Amino acid sequence: MEYRYDDRTLDAGTFLALVQQVWPGEYDAEKTRAALARTINITAWDGGRLAGCLRILTDGCYFGTITELLVLPACRRQGVGRAFFAFAEELARQRGLSALRIDTYRLNLRMQALILSRGFTKVGEIRLHGRPLPYPCFEKALN
């Protein structure tokens, strides 16, 4: 697996092909292009195929929010998620951020276990996307 920090070569079409395999739905390519331009994108490539992506949205001063962590189903349980968290923490520290934040759907127990295993603490819950259950929110202080 090849990992790329702050991958500015990632285009909306390639990213949306990954998204469709993880969260099928209808997405606007232009809005996706604009969103990718505003985030720090850490990517995992398996040969020439995008195998995963972690996106961080930040003000550049205080904290970063991990907006998405996507891994192709065929590439899961191979350490990609753990590697993404390690790279995200390293990048955040390099940029002087004091914390990382992330949320996930309550039924996504594997993701919650991964988040907690990386030293994050549950700090609350939010409701999103009209889902019946809340999203637990997590934060990790970066010393």
PDB file of C-alpha atoms in Angstrom:
ATOM      1  CA  MET A   1       0.000   0.000   0.000  1.00  0.00           C
ATOM      2  CA  GLU A   2       1.351   3.439  -0.911  1.00  0.00           C
ATOM      3  CA  TYR A   3       0.240   6.314   1.313  1.00  0.00           C
ATOM      4  CA  ARG A   4       0.242   9.938   0.204  1.00  0.00           C
ATOM      5  CA  TYR A   5       0.129  12.844   2.664  1.00  0.00           C
ATOM      6  CA  ASP A   6      -1.934  15.878   1.670  1.00  0.00           C
ATOM      7  CA  ASP A   7      -2.630  14.313  -1.739  1.00  0.00           C
ATOM      8  CA  ARG A   8      -3.377  17.266  -4.020  1.00  0.00           C
ATOM      9  CA  THR A   9      -3.506  14.952  -7.056  1.00  0.00           C
ATOM     10  CA  LEU A  10      -6.751  13.353  -5.824  1.00  0.00           C
ATOM     11  CA  ASP A  11      -9.551  14.234  -8.238  1.00  0.00           C
ATOM     12  CA  ALA A  12     -13.295  14.142  -7.649  1.00  0.00           C
ATOM     13  CA  GLY A  13     -13.931  11.297 -10.105  1.00  0.00           C
ATOM     14  CA  THR A  14     -11.434   8.979  -8.450  1.00  0.00           C
ATOM     15  CA  PHE A  15     -12.635   9.915  -4.979  1.00  0.00           C
ATOM     16  CA  LEU A  16     -16.307   9.421  -5.907  1.00  0.00           C
ATOM     17  CA  ALA A  17     -15.538   5.975  -7.358  1.00  0.00           C
ATOM     18  CA  LEU A  18     -14.229   5.039  -3.894  1.00  0.00           C
ATOM     19  CA  VAL A  19     -17.220   6.652  -2.166  1.00  0.00           C
ATOM     20  CA  GLN A  20     -19.666   4.667  -4.326  1.00  0.00           C
ATOM     21  CA  GLN A  21     -18.116   1.414  -3.103  1.00  0.00           C
ATOM     22  CA  VAL A  22     -18.356   2.461   0.554  1.00  0.00           C
ATOM     23  CA  TRP A  23     -21.407   4.782   0.737  1.00  0.00           C
ATOM     24  CA  PRO A  24     -23.422   4.321  -2.504  1.00  0.00           C
ATOM     25  CA  GLY A  25     -25.511   7.335  -3.398  1.00  0.00           C
ATOM     26  CA  GLU A  26     -25.751  10.408  -5.582  1.00  0.00           C
ATOM     27  CA  TYR A  27     -22.990  12.984  -5.184  1.00  0.00           C
ATOM     28  CA  ASP A  28     -22.300  16.236  -6.998  1.00  0.00           C
ATOM     29  CA  ALA A  29     -18.879  16.064  -8.685  1.00  0.00           C
ATOM     30  CA  GLU A  30     -18.321  19.840  -8.617  1.00  0.00           C
ATOM     31  CA  LYS A  31     -19.168  20.130  -4.919  1.00  0.00           C
ATOM     32  CA  THR A  32     -16.906  17.153  -4.251  1.00  0.00           C
ATOM     33  CA  ARG A  33     -14.039  18.821  -6.153  1.00  0.00           C
ATOM     34  CA  ALA A  34     -14.505  21.974  -4.074  1.00  0.00           C
ATOM     35  CA  ALA A  35     -14.642  19.963  -0.835  1.00  0.00           C
ATOM     36  CA  LEU A  36     -11.451  18.049  -1.679  1.00  0.00           C
ATOM     37  CA  ALA A  37      -9.679  21.362  -2.334  1.00  0.00           C
ATOM     38  CA  ARG A  38     -10.536  22.518   1.218  1.00  0.00           C
ATOM     39  CA  THR A  39      -9.320  19.468   3.111  1.00  0.00           C
ATOM     40  CA  ILE A  40      -6.071  17.684   3.851  1.00  0.00           C
ATOM     41  CA  ASN A  41      -6.437  14.401   1.982  1.00  0.00           C
ATOM     42  CA  ILE A  42      -4.435  11.356   3.022  1.00  0.00           C
ATOM     43  CA  THR A  43      -4.792   8.564   0.471  1.00  0.00           C
ATOM     44  CA  ALA A  44      -3.909   4.886   0.220  1.00  0.00           C
ATOM     45  CA  TRP A  45      -3.155   3.429  -3.194  1.00  0.00           C
ATOM     46  CA  ASP A  46      -3.067  -0.273  -4.014  1.00  0.00           C
ATOM     47  CA  GLY A  47      -1.280  -0.322  -7.336  1.00  0.00           C
ATOM     48  CA  GLY A  48      -3.097   2.311  -9.380  1.00  0.00           C
ATOM     49  CA  ARG A  49      -6.352   1.937  -7.447  1.00  0.00           C
ATOM     50  CA  LEU A  50      -7.495   4.310  -4.702  1.00  0.00           C
ATOM     51  CA  ALA A  51      -7.979   1.970  -1.745  1.00  0.00           C
ATOM     52  CA  GLY A  52      -8.841   4.553   0.903  1.00  0.00           C
ATOM     53  CA  CYS A  53      -8.946   8.183   1.931  1.00  0.00           C
ATOM     54  CA  LEU A  54      -8.975  10.139   5.179  1.00  0.00           C
ATOM     55  CA  ARG A  55      -9.959  13.817   4.951  1.00  0.00           C
ATOM     56  CA  ILE A  56      -9.195  16.484   7.575  1.00  0.00           C
ATOM     57  CA  LEU A  57     -10.924  19.856   7.698  1.00  0.00           C
ATOM     58  CA  THR A  58      -9.087  22.449   9.785  1.00  0.00           C
ATOM     59  CA  ASP A  59      -8.763  26.144  10.460  1.00  0.00           C
ATOM     60  CA  GLY A  60      -5.011  25.538  10.530  1.00  0.00           C
ATOM     61  CA  CYS A  61      -4.627  26.875  14.058  1.00  0.00           C
ATOM     62  CA  TYR A  62      -6.432  24.866  16.707  1.00  0.00           C
ATOM     63  CA  PHE A  63      -7.965  21.532  15.740  1.00  0.00           C
ATOM     64  CA  GLY A  64      -8.782  19.307  12.807  1.00  0.00           C
ATOM     65  CA  THR A  65     -11.961  17.380  12.131  1.00  0.00           C
ATOM     66  CA  ILE A  66     -11.688  14.065  10.324  1.00  0.00           C
ATOM     67  CA  THR A  67     -14.645  14.379   7.975  1.00  0.00           C
ATOM     68  CA  GLU A  68     -14.310  10.967   6.326  1.00  0.00           C
ATOM     69  CA  LEU A  69     -12.330   7.795   6.605  1.00  0.00           C
ATOM     70  CA  LEU A  70     -13.123   5.486   3.697  1.00  0.00           C
ATOM     71  CA  VAL A  71     -11.502   2.138   2.896  1.00  0.00           C
ATOM     72  CA  LEU A  72     -12.523  -0.212   0.088  1.00  0.00           C
ATOM     73  CA  PRO A  73     -14.237  -3.292   1.512  1.00  0.00           C
ATOM     74  CA  ALA A  74     -11.581  -5.538  -0.081  1.00  0.00           C
ATOM     75  CA  CYS A  75      -8.810  -3.590   1.688  1.00  0.00           C
ATOM     76  CA  ARG A  76     -10.285  -3.560   5.190  1.00  0.00           C
ATOM     77  CA  ARG A  77      -8.764  -5.403   8.152  1.00  0.00           C
ATOM     78  CA  GLN A  78      -5.285  -4.811   6.673  1.00  0.00           C
ATOM     79  CA  GLY A  79      -4.186  -1.895   8.856  1.00  0.00           C
ATOM     80  CA  VAL A  80      -5.196   0.887   6.460  1.00  0.00           C
ATOM     81  CA  GLY A  81      -7.422   2.632   9.027  1.00  0.00           C
ATOM     82  CA  ARG A  82      -4.724   2.460  11.706  1.00  0.00           C
ATOM     83  CA  ALA A  83      -2.176   3.842   9.265  1.00  0.00           C
ATOM     84  CA  PHE A  84      -4.538   6.673   8.332  1.00  0.00           C
ATOM     85  CA  PHE A  85      -4.933   7.668  11.988  1.00  0.00           C
ATOM     86  CA  ALA A  86      -1.159   7.580  12.550  1.00  0.00           C
ATOM     87  CA  PHE A  87      -0.547   9.763   9.474  1.00  0.00           C
ATOM     88  CA  ALA A  88      -3.367  12.157  10.438  1.00  0.00           C
ATOM     89  CA  GLU A  89      -1.930  12.603  13.931  1.00  0.00           C
ATOM     90  CA  GLU A  90       1.567  13.184  12.554  1.00  0.00           C
ATOM     91  CA  LEU A  91       0.324  15.742  10.026  1.00  0.00           C
ATOM     92  CA  ALA A  92      -1.802  17.523  12.651  1.00  0.00           C
ATOM     93  CA  ARG A  93       1.176  17.786  15.017  1.00  0.00           C
ATOM     94  CA  GLN A  94       3.400  19.088  12.207  1.00  0.00           C
ATOM     95  CA  ARG A  95       0.837  21.821  11.547  1.00  0.00           C
ATOM     96  CA  GLY A  96       0.596  22.758  15.228  1.00  0.00           C
ATOM     97  CA  LEU A  97      -2.955  21.531  15.803  1.00  0.00           C
ATOM     98  CA  SER A  98      -3.879  20.762  19.391  1.00  0.00           C
ATOM     99  CA  ALA A  99      -6.550  18.112  18.757  1.00  0.00           C
ATOM    100  CA  LEU A 100      -8.274  15.882  16.228  1.00  0.00           C
ATOM    101  CA  ARG A 101     -12.022  15.229  16.244  1.00  0.00           C
ATOM    102  CA  ILE A 102     -14.179  12.606  14.525  1.00  0.00           C
ATOM    103  CA  ASP A 103     -17.698  11.219  14.638  1.00  0.00           C
ATOM    104  CA  THR A 104     -19.238   8.002  13.330  1.00  0.00           C
ATOM    105  CA  TYR A 105     -22.669   6.434  13.233  1.00  0.00           C
ATOM    106  CA  ARG A 106     -23.663   4.671  16.445  1.00  0.00           C
ATOM    107  CA  LEU A 107     -24.104   1.309  14.664  1.00  0.00           C
ATOM    108  CA  ASN A 108     -20.591   1.437  13.211  1.00  0.00           C
ATOM    109  CA  LEU A 109     -19.054  -0.493  16.094  1.00  0.00           C
ATOM    110  CA  ARG A 110     -15.838  -1.414  14.250  1.00  0.00           C
ATOM    111  CA  MET A 111     -15.104   2.229  13.550  1.00  0.00           C
ATOM    112  CA  GLN A 112     -15.818   3.182  17.155  1.00  0.00           C
ATOM    113  CA  ALA A 113     -13.440   0.461  18.340  1.00  0.00           C
ATOM    114  CA  LEU A 114     -10.733   1.710  15.953  1.00  0.00           C
ATOM    115  CA  ILE A 115     -11.217   5.322  17.094  1.00  0.00           C
ATOM    116  CA  LEU A 116     -10.973   4.361  20.772  1.00  0.00           C
ATOM    117  CA  SER A 117      -7.934   2.141  20.113  1.00  0.00           C
ATOM    118  CA  ARG A 118      -6.152   5.228  18.707  1.00  0.00           C
ATOM    119  CA  GLY A 119      -6.521   7.075  22.022  1.00  0.00           C
ATOM    120  CA  PHE A 120      -9.600   9.173  21.257  1.00  0.00           C
ATOM    121  CA  THR A 121     -12.119   9.913  24.013  1.00  0.00           C
ATOM    122  CA  LYS A 122     -15.885  10.070  23.515  1.00  0.00           C
ATOM    123  CA  VAL A 123     -16.957  13.674  24.167  1.00  0.00           C
ATOM    124  CA  GLY A 124     -20.614  13.726  23.139  1.00  0.00           C
ATOM    125  CA  GLU A 125     -23.160  12.912  20.433  1.00  0.00           C
ATOM    126  CA  ILE A 126     -24.762  14.700  17.492  1.00  0.00           C
ATOM    127  CA  ARG A 127     -27.641  13.904  15.145  1.00  0.00           C
ATOM    128  CA  LEU A 128     -27.001  13.961  11.389  1.00  0.00           C
ATOM    129  CA  HIS A 129     -28.520  12.981   8.059  1.00  0.00           C
ATOM    130  CA  GLY A 130     -31.965  12.239   9.515  1.00  0.00           C
ATOM    131  CA  ARG A 131     -30.669   9.005  10.998  1.00  0.00           C
ATOM    132  CA  PRO A 132     -32.666   7.637  13.947  1.00  0.00           C
ATOM    133  CA  LEU A 133     -29.606   7.140  16.150  1.00  0.00           C
ATOM    134  CA  PRO A 134     -27.019   9.751  17.130  1.00  0.00           C
ATOM    135  CA  TYR A 135     -23.392   9.898  16.065  1.00  0.00           C
ATOM    136  CA  PRO A 136     -20.895   9.569  18.926  1.00  0.00           C
ATOM    137  CA  CYS A 137     -18.188  12.272  18.773  1.00  0.00           C
ATOM    138  CA  PHE A 138     -14.577  11.666  19.754  1.00  0.00           C
ATOM    139  CA  GLU A 139     -11.548  13.873  20.357  1.00  0.00           C
ATOM    140  CA  LYS A 140      -7.836  13.269  20.842  1.00  0.00           C
ATOM    141  CA  ALA A 141      -5.559  15.900  22.340  1.00  0.00           C
ATOM    142  CA  LEU A 142      -2.218  16.128  20.556  1.00  0.00           C
ATOM    143  CA  ASN A 143       0.640  16.942  22.937  1.00  0.00           C
TER     144      ASN A 143
END
